[in-house]
mmCIF file of C-alpha atoms and ligand atoms in Angstrom:
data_model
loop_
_atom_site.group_PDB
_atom_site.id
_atom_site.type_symbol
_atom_site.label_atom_id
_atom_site.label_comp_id
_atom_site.label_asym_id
_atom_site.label_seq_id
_atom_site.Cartn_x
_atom_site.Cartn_y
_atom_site.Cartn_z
ATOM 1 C CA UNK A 27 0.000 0.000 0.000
ATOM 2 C CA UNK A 28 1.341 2.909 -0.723
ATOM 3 C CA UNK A 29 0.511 5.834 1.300
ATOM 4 C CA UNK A 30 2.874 8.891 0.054
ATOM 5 C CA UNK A 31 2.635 9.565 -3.970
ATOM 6 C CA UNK A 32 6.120 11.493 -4.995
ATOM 7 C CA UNK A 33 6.477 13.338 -7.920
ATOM 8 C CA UNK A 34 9.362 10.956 -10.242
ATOM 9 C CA UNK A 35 9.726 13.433 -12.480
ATOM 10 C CA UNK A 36 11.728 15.944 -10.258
ATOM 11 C CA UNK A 37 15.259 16.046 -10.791
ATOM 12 C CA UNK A 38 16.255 16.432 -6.888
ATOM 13 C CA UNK A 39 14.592 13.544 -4.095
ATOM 14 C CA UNK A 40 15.212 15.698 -0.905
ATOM 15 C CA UNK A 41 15.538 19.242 0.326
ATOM 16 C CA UNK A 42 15.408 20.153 3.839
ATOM 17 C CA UNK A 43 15.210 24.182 4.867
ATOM 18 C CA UNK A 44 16.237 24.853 8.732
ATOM 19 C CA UNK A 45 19.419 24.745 10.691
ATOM 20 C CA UNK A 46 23.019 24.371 10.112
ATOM 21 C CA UNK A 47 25.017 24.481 13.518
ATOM 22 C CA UNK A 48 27.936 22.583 15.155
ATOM 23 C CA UNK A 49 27.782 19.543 17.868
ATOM 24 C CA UNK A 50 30.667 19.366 20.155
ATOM 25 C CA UNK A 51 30.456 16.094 21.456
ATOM 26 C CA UNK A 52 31.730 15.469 24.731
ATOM 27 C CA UNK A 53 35.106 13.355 24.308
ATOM 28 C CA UNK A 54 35.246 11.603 28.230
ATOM 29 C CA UNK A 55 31.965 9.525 28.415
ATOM 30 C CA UNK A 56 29.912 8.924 31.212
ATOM 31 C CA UNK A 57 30.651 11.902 33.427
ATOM 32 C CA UNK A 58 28.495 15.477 33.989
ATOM 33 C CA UNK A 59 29.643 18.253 31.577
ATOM 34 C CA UNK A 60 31.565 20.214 34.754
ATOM 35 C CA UNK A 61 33.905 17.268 34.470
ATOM 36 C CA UNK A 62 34.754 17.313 30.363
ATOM 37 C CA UNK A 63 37.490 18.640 29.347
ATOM 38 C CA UNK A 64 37.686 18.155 25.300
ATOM 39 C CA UNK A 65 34.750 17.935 22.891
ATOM 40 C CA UNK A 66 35.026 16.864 18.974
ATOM 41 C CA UNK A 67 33.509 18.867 16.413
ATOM 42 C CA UNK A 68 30.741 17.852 13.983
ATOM 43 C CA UNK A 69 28.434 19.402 11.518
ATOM 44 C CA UNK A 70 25.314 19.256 13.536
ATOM 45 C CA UNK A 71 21.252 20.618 13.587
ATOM 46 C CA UNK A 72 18.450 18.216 13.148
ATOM 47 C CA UNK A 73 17.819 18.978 9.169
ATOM 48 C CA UNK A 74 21.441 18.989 8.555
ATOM 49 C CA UNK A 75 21.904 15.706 9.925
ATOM 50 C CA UNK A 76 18.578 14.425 8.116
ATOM 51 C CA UNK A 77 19.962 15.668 5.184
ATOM 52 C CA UNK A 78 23.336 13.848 5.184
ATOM 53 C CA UNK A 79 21.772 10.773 5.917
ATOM 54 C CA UNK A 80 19.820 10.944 3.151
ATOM 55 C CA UNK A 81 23.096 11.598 1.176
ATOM 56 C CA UNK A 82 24.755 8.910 2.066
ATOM 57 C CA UNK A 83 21.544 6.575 1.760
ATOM 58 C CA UNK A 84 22.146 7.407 -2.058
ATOM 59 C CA UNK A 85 19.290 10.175 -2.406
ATOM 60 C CA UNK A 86 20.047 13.360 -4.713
ATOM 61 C CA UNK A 87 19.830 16.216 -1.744
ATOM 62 C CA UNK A 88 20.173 19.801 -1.484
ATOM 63 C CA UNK A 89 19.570 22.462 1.654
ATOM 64 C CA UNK A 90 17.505 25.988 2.308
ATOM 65 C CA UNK A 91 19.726 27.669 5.170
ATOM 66 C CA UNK A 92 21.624 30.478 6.392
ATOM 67 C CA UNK A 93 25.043 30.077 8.187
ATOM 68 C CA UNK A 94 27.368 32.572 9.714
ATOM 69 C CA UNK A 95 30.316 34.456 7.952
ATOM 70 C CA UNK A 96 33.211 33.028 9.780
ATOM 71 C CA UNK A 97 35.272 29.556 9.858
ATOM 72 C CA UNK A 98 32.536 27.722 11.457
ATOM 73 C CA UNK A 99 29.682 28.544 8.932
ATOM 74 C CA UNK A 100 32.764 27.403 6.138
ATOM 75 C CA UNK A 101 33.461 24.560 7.520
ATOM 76 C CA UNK A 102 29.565 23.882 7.755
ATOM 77 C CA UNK A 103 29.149 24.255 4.220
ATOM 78 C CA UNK A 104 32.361 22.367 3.006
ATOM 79 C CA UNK A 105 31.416 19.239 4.536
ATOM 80 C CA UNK A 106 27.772 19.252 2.961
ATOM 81 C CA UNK A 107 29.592 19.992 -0.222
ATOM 82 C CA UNK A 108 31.581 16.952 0.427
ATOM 83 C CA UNK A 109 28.772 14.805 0.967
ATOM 84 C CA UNK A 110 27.473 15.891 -2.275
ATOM 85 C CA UNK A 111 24.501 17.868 -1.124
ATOM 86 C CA UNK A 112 23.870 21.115 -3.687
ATOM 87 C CA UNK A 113 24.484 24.086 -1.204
ATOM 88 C CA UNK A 114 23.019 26.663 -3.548
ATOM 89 C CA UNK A 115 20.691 28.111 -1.236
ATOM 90 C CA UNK A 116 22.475 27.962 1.320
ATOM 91 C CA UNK A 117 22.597 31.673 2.429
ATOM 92 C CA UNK A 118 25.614 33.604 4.111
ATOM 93 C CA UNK A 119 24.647 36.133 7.143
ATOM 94 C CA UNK A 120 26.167 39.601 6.594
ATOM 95 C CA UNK A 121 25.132 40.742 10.162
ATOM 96 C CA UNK A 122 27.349 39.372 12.463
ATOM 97 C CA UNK A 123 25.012 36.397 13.414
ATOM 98 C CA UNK A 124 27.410 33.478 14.822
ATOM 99 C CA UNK A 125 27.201 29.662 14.527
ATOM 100 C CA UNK A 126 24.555 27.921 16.738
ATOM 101 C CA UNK A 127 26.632 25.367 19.340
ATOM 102 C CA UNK A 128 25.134 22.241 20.581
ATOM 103 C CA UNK A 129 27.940 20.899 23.713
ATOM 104 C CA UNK A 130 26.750 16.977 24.363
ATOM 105 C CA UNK A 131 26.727 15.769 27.832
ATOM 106 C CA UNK A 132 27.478 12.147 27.615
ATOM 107 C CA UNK A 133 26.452 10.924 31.840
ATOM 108 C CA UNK A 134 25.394 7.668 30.972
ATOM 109 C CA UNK A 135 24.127 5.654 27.628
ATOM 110 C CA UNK A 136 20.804 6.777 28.826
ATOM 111 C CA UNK A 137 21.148 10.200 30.708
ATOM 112 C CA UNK A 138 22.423 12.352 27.662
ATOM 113 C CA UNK A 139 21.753 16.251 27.680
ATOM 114 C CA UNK A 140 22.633 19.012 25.240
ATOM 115 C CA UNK A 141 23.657 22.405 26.480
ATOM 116 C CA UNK A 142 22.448 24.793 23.648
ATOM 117 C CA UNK A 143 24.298 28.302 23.083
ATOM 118 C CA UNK A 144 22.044 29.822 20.274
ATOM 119 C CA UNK A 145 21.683 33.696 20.758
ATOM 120 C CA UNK A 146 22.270 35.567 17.445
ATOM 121 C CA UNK A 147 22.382 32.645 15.463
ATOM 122 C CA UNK A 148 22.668 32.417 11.693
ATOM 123 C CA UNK A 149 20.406 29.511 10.897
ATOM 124 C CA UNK A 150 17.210 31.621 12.177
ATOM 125 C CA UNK A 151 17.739 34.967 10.105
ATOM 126 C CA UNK A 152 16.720 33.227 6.638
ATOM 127 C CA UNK A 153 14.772 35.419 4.780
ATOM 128 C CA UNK A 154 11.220 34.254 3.285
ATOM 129 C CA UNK A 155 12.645 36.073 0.186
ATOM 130 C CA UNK A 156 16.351 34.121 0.039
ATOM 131 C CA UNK A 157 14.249 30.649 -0.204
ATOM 132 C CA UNK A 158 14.427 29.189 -3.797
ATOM 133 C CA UNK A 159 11.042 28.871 -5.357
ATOM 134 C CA UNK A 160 12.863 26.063 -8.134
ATOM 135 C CA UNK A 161 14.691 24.398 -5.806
ATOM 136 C CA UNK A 162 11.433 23.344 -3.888
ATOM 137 C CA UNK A 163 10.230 23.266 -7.241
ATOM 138 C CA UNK A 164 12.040 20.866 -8.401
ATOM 139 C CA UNK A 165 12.538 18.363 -5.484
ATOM 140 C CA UNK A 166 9.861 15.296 -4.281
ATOM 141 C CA UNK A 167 10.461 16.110 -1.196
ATOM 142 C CA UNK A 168 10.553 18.909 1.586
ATOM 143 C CA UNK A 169 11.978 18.627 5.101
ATOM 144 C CA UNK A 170 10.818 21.428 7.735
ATOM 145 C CA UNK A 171 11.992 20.983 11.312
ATOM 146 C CA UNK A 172 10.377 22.832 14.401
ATOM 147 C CA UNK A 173 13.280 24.537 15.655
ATOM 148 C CA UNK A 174 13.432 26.903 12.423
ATOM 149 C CA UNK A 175 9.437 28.068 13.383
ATOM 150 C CA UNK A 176 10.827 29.547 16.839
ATOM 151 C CA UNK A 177 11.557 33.019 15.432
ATOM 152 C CA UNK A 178 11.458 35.240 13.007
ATOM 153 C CA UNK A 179 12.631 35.487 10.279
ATOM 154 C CA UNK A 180 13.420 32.299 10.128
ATOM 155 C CA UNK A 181 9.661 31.239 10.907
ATOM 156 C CA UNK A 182 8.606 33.333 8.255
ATOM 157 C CA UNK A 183 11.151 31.240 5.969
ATOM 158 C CA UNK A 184 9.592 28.243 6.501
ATOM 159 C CA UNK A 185 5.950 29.244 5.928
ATOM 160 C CA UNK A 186 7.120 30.984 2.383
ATOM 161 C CA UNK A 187 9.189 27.148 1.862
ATOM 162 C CA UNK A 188 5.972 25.434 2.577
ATOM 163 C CA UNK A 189 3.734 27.746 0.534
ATOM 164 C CA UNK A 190 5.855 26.553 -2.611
ATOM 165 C CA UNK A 191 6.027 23.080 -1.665
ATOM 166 C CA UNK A 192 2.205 23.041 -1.645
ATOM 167 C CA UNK A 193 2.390 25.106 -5.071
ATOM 168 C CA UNK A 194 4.527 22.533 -7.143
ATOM 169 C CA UNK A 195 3.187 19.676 -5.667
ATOM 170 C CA UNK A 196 6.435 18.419 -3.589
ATOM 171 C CA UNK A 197 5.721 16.411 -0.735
ATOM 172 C CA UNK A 198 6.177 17.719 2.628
ATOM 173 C CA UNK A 199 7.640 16.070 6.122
ATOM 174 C CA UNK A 200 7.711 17.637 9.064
ATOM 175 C CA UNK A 201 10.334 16.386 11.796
ATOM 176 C CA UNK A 202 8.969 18.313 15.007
ATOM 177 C CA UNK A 203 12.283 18.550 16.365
ATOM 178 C CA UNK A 204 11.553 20.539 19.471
ATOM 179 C CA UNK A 205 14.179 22.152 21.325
ATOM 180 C CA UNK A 206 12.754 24.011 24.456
ATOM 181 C CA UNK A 207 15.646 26.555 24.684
ATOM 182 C CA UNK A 208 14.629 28.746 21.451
ATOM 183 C CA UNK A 209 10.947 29.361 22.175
ATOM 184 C CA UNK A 210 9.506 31.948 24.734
ATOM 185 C CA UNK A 211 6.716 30.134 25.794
ATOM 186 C CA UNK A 212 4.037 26.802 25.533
ATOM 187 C CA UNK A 213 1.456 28.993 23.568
ATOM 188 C CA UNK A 214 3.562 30.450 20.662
ATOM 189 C CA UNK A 215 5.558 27.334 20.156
ATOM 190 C CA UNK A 216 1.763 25.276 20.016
ATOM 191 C CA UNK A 217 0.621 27.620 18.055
ATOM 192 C CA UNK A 218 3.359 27.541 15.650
ATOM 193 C CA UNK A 219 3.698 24.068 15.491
ATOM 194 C CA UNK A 220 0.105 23.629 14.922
ATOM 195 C CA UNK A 221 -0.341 25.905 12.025
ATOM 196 C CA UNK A 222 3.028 24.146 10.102
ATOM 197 C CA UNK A 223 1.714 20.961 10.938
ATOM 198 C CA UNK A 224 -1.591 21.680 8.672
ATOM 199 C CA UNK A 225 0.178 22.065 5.833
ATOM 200 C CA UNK A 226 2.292 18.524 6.007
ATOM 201 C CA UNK A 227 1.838 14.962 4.582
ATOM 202 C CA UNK A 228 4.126 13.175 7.033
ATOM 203 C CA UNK A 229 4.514 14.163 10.574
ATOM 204 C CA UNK A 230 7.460 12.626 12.958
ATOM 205 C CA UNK A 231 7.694 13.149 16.251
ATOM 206 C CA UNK A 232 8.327 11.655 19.821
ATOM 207 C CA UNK A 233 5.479 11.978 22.464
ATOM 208 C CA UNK A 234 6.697 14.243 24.375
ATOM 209 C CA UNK A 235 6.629 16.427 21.230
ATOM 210 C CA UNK A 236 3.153 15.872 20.287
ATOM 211 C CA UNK A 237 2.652 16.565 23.939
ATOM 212 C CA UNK A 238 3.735 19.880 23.621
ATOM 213 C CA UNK A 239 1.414 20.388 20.631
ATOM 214 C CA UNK A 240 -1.786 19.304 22.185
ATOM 215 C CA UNK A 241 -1.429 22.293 25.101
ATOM 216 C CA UNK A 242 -5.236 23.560 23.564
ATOM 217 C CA UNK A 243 -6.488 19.991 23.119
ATOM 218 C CA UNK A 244 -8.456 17.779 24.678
ATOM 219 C CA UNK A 245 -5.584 14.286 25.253
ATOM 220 C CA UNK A 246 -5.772 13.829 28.516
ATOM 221 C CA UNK A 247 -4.641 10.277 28.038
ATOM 222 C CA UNK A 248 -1.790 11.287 25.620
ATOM 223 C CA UNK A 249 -3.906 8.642 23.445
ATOM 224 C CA UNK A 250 -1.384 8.285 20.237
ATOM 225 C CA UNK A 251 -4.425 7.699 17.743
ATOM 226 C CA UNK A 252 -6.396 10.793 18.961
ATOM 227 C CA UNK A 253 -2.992 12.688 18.136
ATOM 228 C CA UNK A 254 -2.658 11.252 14.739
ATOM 229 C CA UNK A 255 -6.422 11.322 13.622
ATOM 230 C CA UNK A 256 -6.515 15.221 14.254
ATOM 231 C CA UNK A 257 -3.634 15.128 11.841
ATOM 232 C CA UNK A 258 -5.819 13.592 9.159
ATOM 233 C CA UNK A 259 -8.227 16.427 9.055
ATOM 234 C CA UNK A 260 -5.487 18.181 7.359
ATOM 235 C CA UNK A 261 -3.081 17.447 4.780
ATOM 236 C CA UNK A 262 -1.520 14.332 6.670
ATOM 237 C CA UNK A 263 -1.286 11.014 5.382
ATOM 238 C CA UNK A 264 0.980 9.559 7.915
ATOM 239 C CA UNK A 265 2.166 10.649 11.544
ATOM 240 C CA UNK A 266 4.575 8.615 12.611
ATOM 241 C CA UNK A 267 4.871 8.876 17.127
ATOM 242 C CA UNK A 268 7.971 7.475 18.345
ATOM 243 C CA UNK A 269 9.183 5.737 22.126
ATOM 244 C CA UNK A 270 12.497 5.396 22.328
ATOM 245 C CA UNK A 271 13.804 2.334 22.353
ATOM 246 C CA UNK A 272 9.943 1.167 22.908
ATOM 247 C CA UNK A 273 9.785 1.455 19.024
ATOM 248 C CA UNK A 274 7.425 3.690 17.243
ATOM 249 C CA UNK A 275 4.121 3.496 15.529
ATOM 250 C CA UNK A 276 2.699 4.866 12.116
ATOM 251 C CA UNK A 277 -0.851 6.199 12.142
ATOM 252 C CA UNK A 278 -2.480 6.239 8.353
ATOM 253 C CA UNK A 279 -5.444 7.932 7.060
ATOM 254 C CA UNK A 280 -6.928 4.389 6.127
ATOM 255 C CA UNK A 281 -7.484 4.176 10.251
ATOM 256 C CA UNK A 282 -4.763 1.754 10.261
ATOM 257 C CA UNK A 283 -1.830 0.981 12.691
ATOM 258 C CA UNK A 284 1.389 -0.082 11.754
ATOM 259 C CA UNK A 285 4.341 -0.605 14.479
ATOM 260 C CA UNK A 286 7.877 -0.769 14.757
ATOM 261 C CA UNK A 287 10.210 -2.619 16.991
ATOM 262 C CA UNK A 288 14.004 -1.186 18.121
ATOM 263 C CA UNK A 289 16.591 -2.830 17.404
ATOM 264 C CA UNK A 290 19.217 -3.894 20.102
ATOM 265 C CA UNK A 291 22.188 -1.617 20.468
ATOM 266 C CA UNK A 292 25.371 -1.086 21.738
ATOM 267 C CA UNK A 293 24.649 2.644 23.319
ATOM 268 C CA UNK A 294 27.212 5.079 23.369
ATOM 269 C CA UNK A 295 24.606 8.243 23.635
ATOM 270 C CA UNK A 296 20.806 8.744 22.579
ATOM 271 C CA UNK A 297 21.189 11.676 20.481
ATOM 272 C CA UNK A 298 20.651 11.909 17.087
ATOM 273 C CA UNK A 299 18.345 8.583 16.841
ATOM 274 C CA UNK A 300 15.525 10.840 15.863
ATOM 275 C CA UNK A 301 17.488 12.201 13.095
ATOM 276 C CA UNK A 302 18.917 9.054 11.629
ATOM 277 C CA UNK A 303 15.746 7.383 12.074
ATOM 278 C CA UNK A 304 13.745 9.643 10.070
ATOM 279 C CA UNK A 305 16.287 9.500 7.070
ATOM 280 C CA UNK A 306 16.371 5.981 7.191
ATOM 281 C CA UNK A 307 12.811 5.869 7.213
ATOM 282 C CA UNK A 308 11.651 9.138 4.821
ATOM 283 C CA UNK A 309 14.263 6.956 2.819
ATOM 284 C CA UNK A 310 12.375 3.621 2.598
ATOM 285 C CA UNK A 311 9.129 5.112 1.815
ATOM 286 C CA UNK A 312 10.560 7.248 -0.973
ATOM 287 C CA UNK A 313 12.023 3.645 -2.368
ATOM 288 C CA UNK A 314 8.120 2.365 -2.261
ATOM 289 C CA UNK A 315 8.935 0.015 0.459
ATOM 290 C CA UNK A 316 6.065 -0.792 3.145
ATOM 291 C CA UNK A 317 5.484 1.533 6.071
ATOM 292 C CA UNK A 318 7.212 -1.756 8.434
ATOM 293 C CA UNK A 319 10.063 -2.164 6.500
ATOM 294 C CA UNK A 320 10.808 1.565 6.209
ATOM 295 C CA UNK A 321 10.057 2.239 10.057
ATOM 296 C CA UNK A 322 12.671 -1.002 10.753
ATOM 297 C CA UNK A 323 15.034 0.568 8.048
ATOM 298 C CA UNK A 324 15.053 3.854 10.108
ATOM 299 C CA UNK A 325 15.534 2.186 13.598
ATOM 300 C CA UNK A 326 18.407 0.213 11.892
ATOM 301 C CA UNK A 327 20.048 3.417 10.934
ATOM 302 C CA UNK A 328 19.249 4.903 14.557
ATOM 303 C CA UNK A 329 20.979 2.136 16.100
ATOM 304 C CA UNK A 330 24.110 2.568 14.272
ATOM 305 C CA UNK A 331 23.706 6.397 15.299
ATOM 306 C CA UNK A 332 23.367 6.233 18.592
ATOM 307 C CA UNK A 333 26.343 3.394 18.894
ATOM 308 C CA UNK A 334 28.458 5.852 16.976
ATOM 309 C CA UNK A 335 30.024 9.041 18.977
ATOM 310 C CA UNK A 336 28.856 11.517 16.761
ATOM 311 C CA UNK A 337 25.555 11.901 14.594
ATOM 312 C CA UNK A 338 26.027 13.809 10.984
ATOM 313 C CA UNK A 339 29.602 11.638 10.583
ATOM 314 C CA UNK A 340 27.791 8.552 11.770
ATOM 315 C CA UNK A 341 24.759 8.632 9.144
ATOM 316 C CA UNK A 342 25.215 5.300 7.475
ATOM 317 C CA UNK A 343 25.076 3.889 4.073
ATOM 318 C CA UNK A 344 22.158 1.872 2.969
ATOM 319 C CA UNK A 345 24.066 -1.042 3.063
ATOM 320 C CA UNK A 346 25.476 -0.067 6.135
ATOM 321 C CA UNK A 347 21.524 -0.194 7.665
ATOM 322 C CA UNK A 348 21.057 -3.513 5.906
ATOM 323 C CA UNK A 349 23.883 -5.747 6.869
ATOM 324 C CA UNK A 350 22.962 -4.068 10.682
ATOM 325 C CA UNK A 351 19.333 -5.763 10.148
ATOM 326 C CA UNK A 352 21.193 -8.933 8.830
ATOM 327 C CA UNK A 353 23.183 -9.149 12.302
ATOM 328 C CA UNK A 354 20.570 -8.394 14.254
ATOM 329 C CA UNK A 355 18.403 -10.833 13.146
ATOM 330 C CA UNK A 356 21.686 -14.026 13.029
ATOM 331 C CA UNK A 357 21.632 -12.677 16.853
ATOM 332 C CA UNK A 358 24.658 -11.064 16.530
ATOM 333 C CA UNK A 359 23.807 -8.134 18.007
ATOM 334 C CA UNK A 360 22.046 -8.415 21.464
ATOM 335 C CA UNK A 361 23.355 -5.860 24.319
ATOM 336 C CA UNK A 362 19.959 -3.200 24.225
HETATM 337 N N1 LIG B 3 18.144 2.918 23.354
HETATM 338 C C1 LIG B 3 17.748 2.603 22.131
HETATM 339 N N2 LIG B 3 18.001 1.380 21.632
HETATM 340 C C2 LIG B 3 17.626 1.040 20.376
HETATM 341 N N3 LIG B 3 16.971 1.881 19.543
HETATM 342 C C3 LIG B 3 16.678 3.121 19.978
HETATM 343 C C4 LIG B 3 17.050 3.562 21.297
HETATM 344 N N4 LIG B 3 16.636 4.844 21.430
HETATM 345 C C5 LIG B 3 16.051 5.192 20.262
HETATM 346 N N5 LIG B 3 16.061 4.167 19.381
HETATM 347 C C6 LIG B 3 15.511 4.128 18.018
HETATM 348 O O1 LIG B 3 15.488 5.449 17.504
HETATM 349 C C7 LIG B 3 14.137 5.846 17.210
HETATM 350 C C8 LIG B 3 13.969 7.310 17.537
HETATM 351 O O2 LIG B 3 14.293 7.504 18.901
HETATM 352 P P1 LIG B 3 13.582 8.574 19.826
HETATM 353 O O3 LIG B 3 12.149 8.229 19.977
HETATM 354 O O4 LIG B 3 14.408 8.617 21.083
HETATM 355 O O5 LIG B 3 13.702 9.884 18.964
HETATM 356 P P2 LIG B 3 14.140 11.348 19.363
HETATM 357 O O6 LIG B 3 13.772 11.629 20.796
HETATM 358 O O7 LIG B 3 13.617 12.226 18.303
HETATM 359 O O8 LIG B 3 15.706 11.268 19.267
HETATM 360 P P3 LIG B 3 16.771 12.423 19.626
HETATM 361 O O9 LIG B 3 17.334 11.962 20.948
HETATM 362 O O10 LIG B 3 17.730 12.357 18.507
HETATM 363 O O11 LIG B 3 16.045 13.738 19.713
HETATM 364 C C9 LIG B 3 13.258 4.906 18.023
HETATM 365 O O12 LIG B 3 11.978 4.749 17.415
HETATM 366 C C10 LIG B 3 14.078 3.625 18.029
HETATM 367 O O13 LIG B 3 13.874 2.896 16.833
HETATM 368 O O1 LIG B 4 19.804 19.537 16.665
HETATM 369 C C1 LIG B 4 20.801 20.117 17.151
HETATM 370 O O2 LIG B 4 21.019 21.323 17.071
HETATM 371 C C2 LIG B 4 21.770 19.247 17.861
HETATM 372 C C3 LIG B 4 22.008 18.091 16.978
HETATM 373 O O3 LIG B 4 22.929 18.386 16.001
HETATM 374 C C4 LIG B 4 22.432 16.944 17.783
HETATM 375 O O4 LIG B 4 23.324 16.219 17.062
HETATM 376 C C5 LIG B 4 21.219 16.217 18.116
HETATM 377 O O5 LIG B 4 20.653 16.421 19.123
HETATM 378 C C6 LIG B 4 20.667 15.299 17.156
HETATM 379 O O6 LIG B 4 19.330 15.070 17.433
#
């Protein structure tokens, strides 16, 4: 069944629009952040590291962003270059705006935290006018991420991205990616979300996420299908709500249920299983595959994410995600 019609005719599979910052990930594992001494640098931001994965997963990508005018923002957009992704529109800042910094706190394979340092940051001063009508134009599909709706102009950005996505017919996901520290309150972030959310035909997200969405609705249950069935009022035709290492569950307009187990996996830190997991899985459904195999595909990938030190280097290859699957299921991998 397939659920998600994509346009085969456009020349470019995936474009994401949203952030571009660096993670330093915390070197000395399994201690509080007071007590690290050395981080490693990596290109980092939810849509950037969506957007890699889908490079190396084969798919023909390109990114909507703004980054700042100094070594950071260069090194940012060398290593998308690298990975082949068309950085065409992505947009330098002439203001003074710096890189946004995401510092990892590694206490445990379980109790990871991110220390944020994003005032004056590039990624939200995009421009609704310095987003590329063709390049939406010509790509299946669109990535938007929540953090990009927190302010404007960034916010703005988005909304103009989505309006042409709707106009050309490219298909639009929406990774709610919500990071607390950039919003000023509940309200404005619901609201936000809410409107974006209208406008999209696949919707990712963890609970707690959706939680934060529902602040004007009646859930008092957090019941997963009354989130998702609001969802297919609008332009939704899947909304995917993710546990952790509980698995996740796909919620289709044809009132049907489809589930996903975790794999096992040798933790290093959580972060970045969201991201890999919805490249690995935006990925299978592009191929055609079933809902199943494309939510297993992207819990593959997470696995090898989250057992990896960093996320944007650690985005694997398809057949990287495959032979994972293959070990899993000869038993070979079985610490959780
Ligand atoms: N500890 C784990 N072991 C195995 N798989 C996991 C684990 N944690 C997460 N995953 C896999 O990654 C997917 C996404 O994880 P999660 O629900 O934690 O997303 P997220 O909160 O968006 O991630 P992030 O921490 O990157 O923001 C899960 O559906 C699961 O397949
Ligand atoms: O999204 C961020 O700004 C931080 C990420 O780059 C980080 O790698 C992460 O949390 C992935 O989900």
């Amino acid at each position: 069944m397939t659920y998600v019609q994509f346009p085969q005719q456009k020349p470019i599979d995936f474009v994401a629009i949203g952030r571009l910052c660096i993670d330093l990930n915390a070197n000395e594992f399994n201690r509080p952040m007071e007590e690290t001494s050395t981080f490693t640098k990596y290109v980092g931001g939810s849509p950037a590291n969506i957007t890699i994965g889908m490079a190396r997963l084969g798919k023909k990508t390109a990114f909507i962003g703004k980054i700042a005018d100094d070594q950071m923002g260069r090194f940012i957009a060398d290593y998308l270059r690298r990975d082949g992704i068309d950085t065409s529109n992505v947009v330098t800042d002439r203001t003074g705006a710096v890189t946004g910094l995401a510092f990892t706190e590694i206490k445990s394979p379980t109790d990871c935290s991110i220390l944020m340092y994003r005032d004056n940051v590039a990624d939200l001063k995009l421009k609704p006018g310095e987003v590329d009508e063709e390049l939406i134009a010509n790509a299946k599909m669109l990535l938007i991420s929540g953090t990009a709706l927190a302010q404007s102009p960034s916010r703005e950005a988005v909304f103009q991205a989505l309006h042409y996505a709707k106009r050309h017919g490219t298909v639009v996901a929406f990774d709610l990616d919500y990071r607390a520290y950039t919003w000023n309150s509940d309200e404005e972030t619901a609201v936000y979300y809410n409107l974006a959310a209208e406008k999209c035909d696949i919707i990712l997200g963890t609970r707690e996420e959706f939680d934060m969405m529902e602040v004007f609705d009646r859930n008092p249950d957090r019941s997963d299908s009354v989130t998702a069935n609001k969802w297919f009022d609008y332009s939704a035709k899947i909304v995917i709500i993710k546990h952790g290492k509980e698995g996740s569950i796909a919620y289709t307009r044809d009132g049907k249920r489809h589930r996903a187990n975790s794999y096992p996996a040798k933790v290093i830190k959580t972060f970045g299983a969201g991201d890999s997991y919805a490249s690995g899985f935006l990925y299978g459904v592009m191929q055609g595959w079933s809902l199943e195999d494309s939510m297993s595909f992207g819990s593959a990938s997470a696995c090898i994410v989250i057992s990896s030190h960093s996320c944007s280097d650690a985005m694997p290859s398809a057949d990287m995600v495959h032979d994972y699957i293959a070990r899993c299921e000869r038993g070979e991998i079985t610490v959780s």
